[in-house]
Amino acid sequence: MVRMSVLADALKTMTNAEKRGKRQVLIRPASKVIIKFLQCMQKHGYIGEFELVDDRRSGKIVVELNGRINKCGVISPRFDVPLKDIEKWVGNLLPSRQFGKVVLTTTFGIMDHEEARRK
């Protein structure tokens, strides 16, 4: 069966492992988008360290979980969101203003909604 979204599969795998109480999770296949997304999550403290395992195919990523992920997913199809509408999307997607991040892909790279608003 064909994988429709590698990022969606990776995030669902992480969320399921987190719900089961696992300390580590293996994500495959690896991609540049997944690595950038994991760096963003690591910067905000949602995951620990992660390591790229080169198996001479598509690669694997071993992620250290620290129990801070409640829900993590992909919005598909990818919508074009102008700068003035970011606040509306954040209000619709996040449960409150105090916690949670919306990660966006921009022309400047993958970043969370606060960093995208600053740039």
XYZ file of C-alpha atoms in Angstrom:
119
model
C 0.000 0.000 0.000
C 1.231 3.489 -0.819
C 1.975 5.960 1.961
C 0.004 9.131 1.393
C 1.776 11.286 3.963
C 5.056 10.297 5.581
C 4.767 13.132 8.114
C 1.249 12.097 9.155
C 2.414 8.497 9.667
C 5.384 9.663 11.753
C 3.275 11.910 13.989
C 0.606 9.243 14.463
C 3.323 6.728 15.406
C 4.738 9.145 17.981
C 1.299 9.906 19.447
C 0.415 6.203 19.729
C 3.746 5.373 21.392
C 3.259 8.280 23.798
C -0.222 7.011 24.743
C 1.209 3.537 25.393
C 3.856 5.052 27.684
C 6.861 4.129 25.549
C 10.183 5.920 26.073
C 11.438 5.515 22.494
C 9.810 5.245 19.097
C 11.165 4.197 15.706
C 9.973 6.305 12.779
C 10.434 5.121 9.234
C 10.929 6.258 6.533
C 12.972 9.342 7.382
C 12.672 12.568 5.418
C 13.939 16.140 5.618
C 10.460 17.411 6.515
C 10.210 14.991 9.445
C 13.668 15.986 10.695
C 12.829 19.710 10.581
C 9.503 19.047 12.340
C 11.268 17.041 15.061
C 13.814 19.847 15.519
C 10.930 22.267 16.066
C 9.338 19.912 18.608
C 12.683 19.411 20.346
C 13.257 23.169 20.570
C 9.988 23.560 22.487
C 10.654 20.540 24.733
C 7.984 18.141 23.477
C 10.520 15.402 22.674
C 14.036 14.545 23.774
C 16.947 13.691 21.523
C 16.473 11.964 18.190
C 18.945 10.021 16.101
C 18.962 9.340 12.373
C 19.796 5.703 11.568
C 21.143 5.198 8.050
C 20.061 1.804 6.746
C 21.122 2.588 3.135
C 17.464 2.812 2.157
C 15.103 5.559 3.237
C 16.486 5.765 6.775
C 14.993 5.514 10.237
C 14.730 7.933 13.138
C 14.838 6.895 16.799
C 13.061 9.496 18.970
C 13.304 9.776 22.758
C 9.860 10.593 24.172
C 9.430 12.506 27.425
C 5.660 12.280 27.933
C 4.668 15.798 26.875
C 2.761 15.049 23.657
C -1.015 15.056 24.067
C -2.057 15.232 20.429
C -0.035 15.652 17.287
C -1.260 15.536 13.703
C -1.233 16.889 10.175
C -3.813 19.075 8.501
C -4.370 17.735 5.011
C -4.651 19.178 2.417
C -2.108 21.870 3.139
C -3.909 25.194 3.191
C -2.442 28.558 2.218
C -2.712 30.740 5.327
C -2.051 34.483 5.017
C -0.351 36.260 7.913
C -3.557 37.930 9.087
C -5.379 34.569 9.325
C -2.755 32.751 11.441
C -4.417 33.895 14.682
C -7.780 32.522 13.537
C -6.269 29.115 12.717
C -4.439 29.021 16.057
C -7.702 29.790 17.857
C -9.517 27.012 15.996
C -6.825 24.356 16.411
C -5.382 24.841 19.888
C -7.334 24.212 23.097
C -6.085 27.395 24.798
C -3.618 30.237 24.403
C -1.317 28.978 27.152
C -0.041 25.805 25.532
C 0.304 24.091 22.193
C 2.010 24.974 18.925
C 0.883 25.126 15.332
C 3.807 24.260 13.056
C 3.730 25.910 9.630
C 5.729 25.362 6.474
C 6.811 28.710 5.070
C 9.225 29.928 2.443
C 11.668 30.492 5.319
C 11.414 26.885 6.485
C 9.358 24.954 9.013
C 8.534 26.968 12.138
C 5.875 27.406 14.801
C 3.119 30.018 14.557
C 4.805 32.511 16.916
C 8.061 32.502 14.952
C 6.155 32.769 11.652
C 4.278 35.824 12.941
C 7.580 37.474 13.946
C 9.107 36.882 10.504
